[in-house]
PDB file of C-alpha atoms in Angstrom:
ATOM      1  CA  UNK A   1      -0.107  38.737 -55.575  1.00 53.00           C
ATOM      2  CA  UNK A   2       2.735  39.974 -53.083  1.00 58.00           C
ATOM      3  CA  UNK A   3       3.292  43.514 -53.169  1.00 62.00           C
ATOM      4  CA  UNK A   4       6.309  45.707 -51.073  1.00 69.00           C
ATOM      5  CA  UNK A   5       4.810  47.960 -48.488  1.00 71.00           C
ATOM      6  CA  UNK A   6       7.452  50.968 -47.668  1.00 73.00           C
ATOM      7  CA  UNK A   7       6.586  53.386 -45.157  1.00 75.00           C
ATOM      8  CA  UNK A   8       9.658  55.879 -44.460  1.00 77.00           C
ATOM      9  CA  UNK A   9       7.745  56.928 -40.369  1.00 82.00           C
ATOM     10  CA  UNK A  10       7.916  53.316 -39.408  1.00 80.00           C
ATOM     11  CA  UNK A  11      10.598  51.859 -37.866  1.00 79.00           C
ATOM     12  CA  UNK A  12      11.136  47.726 -37.284  1.00 76.00           C
ATOM     13  CA  UNK A  13      13.089  46.825 -34.841  1.00 77.00           C
ATOM     14  CA  UNK A  14      15.489  43.538 -34.981  1.00 80.00           C
ATOM     15  CA  UNK A  15      13.949  40.725 -33.867  1.00 82.00           C
ATOM     16  CA  UNK A  16      16.868  39.892 -30.466  1.00 84.00           C
ATOM     17  CA  UNK A  17      16.270  37.398 -28.475  1.00 86.00           C
ATOM     18  CA  UNK A  18      17.067  38.212 -24.810  1.00 89.00           C
ATOM     19  CA  UNK A  19      19.222  35.674 -23.614  1.00 92.00           C
ATOM     20  CA  UNK A  20      19.600  37.042 -20.560  1.00 94.00           C
ATOM     21  CA  UNK A  21      16.574  37.456 -18.796  1.00 93.00           C
ATOM     22  CA  UNK A  22      15.810  33.983 -19.788  1.00 94.00           C
ATOM     23  CA  UNK A  23      18.789  32.252 -18.285  1.00 96.00           C
ATOM     24  CA  UNK A  24      17.960  34.527 -15.006  1.00 96.00           C
ATOM     25  CA  UNK A  25      13.915  33.243 -15.704  1.00 96.00           C
ATOM     26  CA  UNK A  26      15.460  29.681 -16.283  1.00 97.00           C
ATOM     27  CA  UNK A  27      17.676  30.118 -12.138  1.00 98.00           C
ATOM     28  CA  UNK A  28      14.710  31.441 -11.072  1.00 98.00           C
ATOM     29  CA  UNK A  29      12.568  28.792 -11.577  1.00 98.00           C
ATOM     30  CA  UNK A  30      15.548  26.018 -10.643  1.00 98.00           C
ATOM     31  CA  UNK A  31      16.207  27.697  -7.436  1.00 98.00           C
ATOM     32  CA  UNK A  32      12.407  28.466  -6.400  1.00 98.00           C
ATOM     33  CA  UNK A  33      12.548  24.399  -7.547  1.00 98.00           C
ATOM     34  CA  UNK A  34      15.213  23.157  -5.152  1.00 98.00           C
ATOM     35  CA  UNK A  35      14.147  25.075  -2.505  1.00 98.00           C
ATOM     36  CA  UNK A  36      10.375  23.718  -2.562  1.00 98.00           C
ATOM     37  CA  UNK A  37      12.139  20.594  -2.446  1.00 97.00           C
ATOM     38  CA  UNK A  38      13.726  21.209   0.165  1.00 97.00           C
ATOM     39  CA  UNK A  39      10.899  22.511   2.477  1.00 97.00           C
ATOM     40  CA  UNK A  40       8.407  19.911   1.063  1.00 97.00           C
ATOM     41  CA  UNK A  41      12.007  17.011   3.289  1.00 96.00           C
ATOM     42  CA  UNK A  42      12.122  19.432   5.964  1.00 96.00           C
ATOM     43  CA  UNK A  43       8.308  18.694   6.277  1.00 95.00           C
ATOM     44  CA  UNK A  44       8.080  15.555   5.521  1.00 94.00           C
ATOM     45  CA  UNK A  45      10.946  15.172   8.377  1.00 91.00           C
ATOM     46  CA  UNK A  46       9.331  16.424  11.037  1.00 89.00           C
ATOM     47  CA  UNK A  47       6.361  14.729  10.199  1.00 89.00           C
ATOM     48  CA  UNK A  48       7.571  11.292  10.237  1.00 87.00           C
ATOM     49  CA  UNK A  49       9.342  12.057  13.538  1.00 85.00           C
ATOM     50  CA  UNK A  50       5.933  12.797  14.784  1.00 84.00           C
ATOM     51  CA  UNK A  51       4.872   9.352  14.300  1.00 84.00           C
ATOM     52  CA  UNK A  52       8.207   7.770  15.451  1.00 79.00           C
ATOM     53  CA  UNK A  53       9.460   8.719  18.241  1.00 71.00           C
ATOM     54  CA  UNK A  54      11.457   6.227  18.983  1.00 72.00           C
ATOM     55  CA  UNK A  55      13.626   6.925  15.111  1.00 64.00           C
ATOM     56  CA  UNK A  56      13.415   2.882  14.391  1.00 63.00           C
ATOM     57  CA  UNK A  57      11.901   2.415  10.523  1.00 60.00           C
ATOM     58  CA  UNK A  58       9.682   0.061  10.527  1.00 58.00           C
ATOM     59  CA  UNK A  59      11.449  -3.324   9.488  1.00 55.00           C
ATOM     60  CA  UNK A  60      13.533  -2.865  13.247  1.00 56.00           C
ATOM     61  CA  UNK A  61      10.431  -2.124  14.897  1.00 52.00           C
ATOM     62  CA  UNK A  62       8.462  -4.837  13.983  1.00 54.00           C
ATOM     63  CA  UNK A  63      10.965  -7.334  14.525  1.00 53.00           C
ATOM     64  CA  UNK A  64      11.055  -5.915  19.030  1.00 51.00           C
ATOM     65  CA  UNK A  65       8.228  -5.620  18.766  1.00 54.00           C
ATOM     66  CA  UNK A  66       6.068  -7.453  21.327  1.00 51.00           C
ATOM     67  CA  UNK A  67       2.902  -9.446  21.379  1.00 50.00           C
ATOM     68  CA  UNK A  68      -0.544  -6.560  21.404  1.00 58.00           C
ATOM     69  CA  UNK A  69      -3.556  -7.351  22.828  1.00 63.00           C
ATOM     70  CA  UNK A  70      -5.605  -5.276  20.611  1.00 67.00           C
ATOM     71  CA  UNK A  71      -4.677  -2.265  16.974  1.00 66.00           C
ATOM     72  CA  UNK A  72      -6.636  -0.448  15.857  1.00 70.00           C
ATOM     73  CA  UNK A  73      -9.693  -1.897  17.032  1.00 69.00           C
ATOM     74  CA  UNK A  74      -8.611  -5.607  16.011  1.00 69.00           C
ATOM     75  CA  UNK A  75      -7.788  -8.687  18.739  1.00 67.00           C
ATOM     76  CA  UNK A  76      -4.281  -9.247  17.978  1.00 63.00           C
ATOM     77  CA  UNK A  77      -4.863 -12.690  20.026  1.00 61.00           C
ATOM     78  CA  UNK A  78      -6.058 -14.669  17.167  1.00 61.00           C
ATOM     79  CA  UNK A  79      -3.115 -14.661  15.553  1.00 59.00           C
ATOM     80  CA  UNK A  80      -0.340 -17.389  16.213  1.00 52.00           C
ATOM     81  CA  UNK A  81       2.893 -15.651  17.517  1.00 57.00           C
ATOM     82  CA  UNK A  82       5.162 -18.672  17.005  1.00 54.00           C
ATOM     83  CA  UNK A  83       8.095 -16.782  18.210  1.00 51.00           C
ATOM     84  CA  UNK A  84       6.436 -16.896  21.899  1.00 55.00           C
ATOM     85  CA  UNK A  85       5.855 -19.827  21.593  1.00 59.00           C
ATOM     86  CA  UNK A  86       1.253 -19.180  21.768  1.00 62.00           C
ATOM     87  CA  UNK A  87      -1.068 -20.653  19.131  1.00 65.00           C
ATOM     88  CA  UNK A  88      -3.986 -18.186  19.270  1.00 65.00           C
ATOM     89  CA  UNK A  89      -7.117 -17.720  19.343  1.00 68.00           C
ATOM     90  CA  UNK A  90      -7.966 -17.548  15.915  1.00 70.00           C
ATOM     91  CA  UNK A  91      -5.750 -20.332  15.498  1.00 73.00           C
ATOM     92  CA  UNK A  92      -6.710 -22.658  17.727  1.00 75.00           C
ATOM     93  CA  UNK A  93     -10.506 -22.330  16.138  1.00 79.00           C
ATOM     94  CA  UNK A  94      -9.596 -22.771  12.728  1.00 81.00           C
ATOM     95  CA  UNK A  95      -7.646 -26.112  13.567  1.00 83.00           C
ATOM     96  CA  UNK A  96     -11.290 -27.566  16.246  1.00 86.00           C
ATOM     97  CA  UNK A  97     -13.101 -27.388  12.553  1.00 88.00           C
ATOM     98  CA  UNK A  98     -10.063 -28.383  10.663  1.00 87.00           C
ATOM     99  CA  UNK A  99     -11.115 -31.562  13.042  1.00 88.00           C
ATOM    100  CA  UNK A 100     -14.995 -31.205  12.561  1.00 87.00           C
ATOM    101  CA  UNK A 101     -14.416 -31.893   8.803  1.00 87.00           C
ATOM    102  CA  UNK A 102     -12.076 -34.872   8.818  1.00 88.00           C
ATOM    103  CA  UNK A 103     -14.374 -36.818  11.086  1.00 90.00           C
ATOM    104  CA  UNK A 104     -17.594 -39.271  10.494  1.00 90.00           C
ATOM    105  CA  UNK A 105     -20.245 -38.530  13.061  1.00 88.00           C
ATOM    106  CA  UNK A 106     -23.942 -37.549  13.367  1.00 89.00           C
ATOM    107  CA  UNK A 107     -25.988 -34.411  12.173  1.00 86.00           C
ATOM    108  CA  UNK A 108     -29.253 -35.206  12.794  1.00 89.00           C
ATOM    109  CA  UNK A 109     -29.791 -38.834  14.475  1.00 89.00           C
ATOM    110  CA  UNK A 110     -33.352 -39.258  13.876  1.00 92.00           C
ATOM    111  CA  UNK A 111     -34.119 -37.713  10.551  1.00 91.00           C
ATOM    112  CA  UNK A 112     -31.167 -39.943   9.994  1.00 89.00           C
ATOM    113  CA  UNK A 113     -27.689 -36.544   7.928  1.00 89.00           C
ATOM    114  CA  UNK A 114     -24.769 -38.388   9.265  1.00 89.00           C
ATOM    115  CA  UNK A 115     -20.806 -36.632   8.407  1.00 89.00           C
ATOM    116  CA  UNK A 116     -18.169 -37.749   7.008  1.00 90.00           C
ATOM    117  CA  UNK A 117     -15.089 -36.223   6.833  1.00 91.00           C
ATOM    118  CA  UNK A 118     -14.333 -33.314   3.575  1.00 88.00           C
ATOM    119  CA  UNK A 119     -11.851 -35.953   1.433  1.00 89.00           C
ATOM    120  CA  UNK A 120     -14.241 -37.938   1.510  1.00 90.00           C
ATOM    121  CA  UNK A 121     -16.888 -36.334   1.005  1.00 90.00           C
ATOM    122  CA  UNK A 122     -14.949 -34.829  -1.902  1.00 91.00           C
ATOM    123  CA  UNK A 123     -13.610 -37.750  -3.800  1.00 92.00           C
ATOM    124  CA  UNK A 124     -17.725 -39.136  -3.815  1.00 91.00           C
ATOM    125  CA  UNK A 125     -18.403 -36.254  -5.495  1.00 93.00           C
ATOM    126  CA  UNK A 126     -16.077 -36.567  -8.265  1.00 93.00           C
ATOM    127  CA  UNK A 127     -16.816 -40.211  -8.793  1.00 93.00           C
ATOM    128  CA  UNK A 128     -20.914 -39.114  -9.024  1.00 92.00           C
ATOM    129  CA  UNK A 129     -19.097 -36.360 -12.072  1.00 89.00           C
ATOM    130  CA  UNK A 130     -18.011 -38.781 -14.144  1.00 84.00           C
TER     131      UNK A 130
END
């Protein structure tokens, strides 16, 4: 059931889209976005300049860096520096441990415990499991 109510004292305006207002707001949003983006880029460039005073990129800086004793609490001498022809403390320790794992010897002779090379021990375990 529909009814037509006509009231002569009520005036209805035409439905008109305010294109000028919509375009002005869209333009303002784009301008604000560009300004904030440029501002953030400038802040990042300034912070990068603080962190890299020499202006070198990370790739170039790592190519020309010299070995340091300690970086962020980590003793860098434990690593091998091939380009310097040095063997670090950690590399030497690993080499000695590998040599220990690869030889025969007594662990405790009074109890009759002997050590055999790790490769031989693994082969024995594999053969026993078959």
